[in-house]
Amino acid sequence: CTDKANPDNVDRRSVERWNHLIAHEAEKAYDYLTPGFRETQTREVYATSMNNRPMQWKGATFKRKECEEDRCTVYLDVAYALKMPGGVAGTVASTSTLTETWIRVDGEWFFLPK
């Protein structure tokens, strides 16, 4: 049995959420959003918005976290590719470090969008 309140769960859940986005499964990533955010946007609207981005996410790697009580700032390296607009040939690929806020609600960690 795993302890849901364990801050290490935020490491796993942050990467799982990105893996769903990378696989164009934003409808599954939706379950990682805070309950409050989910009250403001339906699963369908979120999935359509996230699955139709011009950027292709390629991978996500957990780097580190800074936690206090029921809140963590999570740092992830996210690799992506972006087709250049306006007829410019090619795709630009890069990796960026993203900072995410995760909060613990009823013993489980959820991503809090900005």
XYZ file of C-alpha atoms in Angstrom, residues 2-114:
113
model
C 1.427 3.386 -0.938
C 1.038 6.507 1.139
C -0.859 8.947 -1.116
C 0.274 11.905 0.992
C 3.921 11.059 0.324
C 5.583 13.999 -1.453
C 7.382 11.473 -3.697
C 4.030 10.863 -5.390
C 4.291 14.353 -6.868
C 7.449 13.240 -8.739
C 5.583 10.334 -10.339
C 2.305 12.175 -10.961
C 3.996 15.189 -12.599
C 5.705 12.932 -15.170
C 2.586 10.784 -15.661
C 0.576 13.903 -16.528
C 3.150 14.920 -19.139
C 3.272 11.393 -20.565
C -0.471 11.638 -21.204
C -0.024 15.015 -22.919
C 2.833 13.634 -25.053
C 0.598 10.708 -26.107
C -2.225 13.150 -27.026
C -4.257 11.766 -24.123
C -5.166 15.094 -22.556
C -8.480 13.590 -21.467
C -6.412 11.405 -19.090
C -4.117 14.288 -18.065
C -7.302 16.133 -17.016
C -7.565 13.870 -13.950
C -4.272 15.342 -12.655
C -5.699 18.891 -12.553
C -6.902 20.320 -9.245
C -10.573 19.692 -8.453
C -11.135 23.476 -8.464
C -9.731 23.874 -11.982
C -11.810 20.937 -13.221
C -14.915 22.785 -11.997
C -14.082 25.627 -14.409
C -13.400 23.577 -17.557
C -14.862 20.359 -18.914
C -12.706 17.358 -19.806
C -13.695 17.770 -23.490
C -12.718 21.459 -23.696
C -9.392 20.801 -21.945
C -8.594 17.754 -24.111
C -9.373 19.591 -27.352
C -7.268 22.573 -26.301
C -4.248 20.510 -25.220
C -4.337 17.848 -27.952
C -4.414 20.435 -30.761
C -1.348 22.474 -29.793
C 1.109 23.265 -32.623
C 3.948 22.134 -30.385
C 4.777 18.426 -30.180
C 5.952 17.400 -26.741
C 8.542 14.627 -26.922
C 9.456 13.792 -23.341
C 9.381 14.924 -19.728
C 11.936 14.295 -17.008
C 11.501 15.139 -13.343
C 14.388 17.323 -12.098
C 13.586 18.421 -8.553
C 10.932 19.818 -6.238
C 10.606 22.278 -3.385
C 7.766 21.402 -1.011
C 6.084 22.999 1.988
C 3.139 21.247 3.619
C 0.539 20.657 0.891
C 2.245 22.586 -1.930
C 5.204 21.696 -4.173
C 7.000 23.584 -6.885
C 8.077 20.941 -9.399
C 10.813 21.432 -12.002
C 10.636 19.296 -15.148
C 12.675 19.213 -18.334
C 10.242 18.995 -21.244
C 11.536 18.215 -24.747
C 9.510 19.544 -27.641
C 9.478 20.113 -31.390
C 7.832 23.023 -33.158
C 7.220 23.308 -36.887
C 8.286 26.722 -38.061
C 5.424 28.870 -39.409
C 5.342 30.941 -42.585
C 6.932 28.457 -44.952
C 10.240 28.346 -43.099
C 11.557 24.850 -43.674
C 12.090 22.538 -40.786
C 11.278 21.939 -37.192
C 12.960 23.413 -34.140
C 13.581 20.978 -31.310
C 14.607 21.978 -27.810
C 14.221 21.228 -24.121
C 12.956 23.704 -21.562
C 12.772 23.538 -17.798
C 9.197 24.138 -16.707
C 8.065 25.097 -13.220
C 4.736 23.712 -12.058
C 2.725 24.161 -8.883
C 1.224 21.010 -7.371
C -1.065 20.977 -4.359
C -2.257 18.162 -2.129
C -6.046 17.830 -1.909
C -7.551 15.082 0.259
C -4.222 13.248 0.323
C -3.530 13.278 -3.438
C -1.311 15.595 -5.520
C -2.848 17.706 -8.307
C -1.405 20.126 -10.880
C -2.545 23.738 -10.402
C -2.517 25.534 -13.787
C -1.474 29.189 -13.811
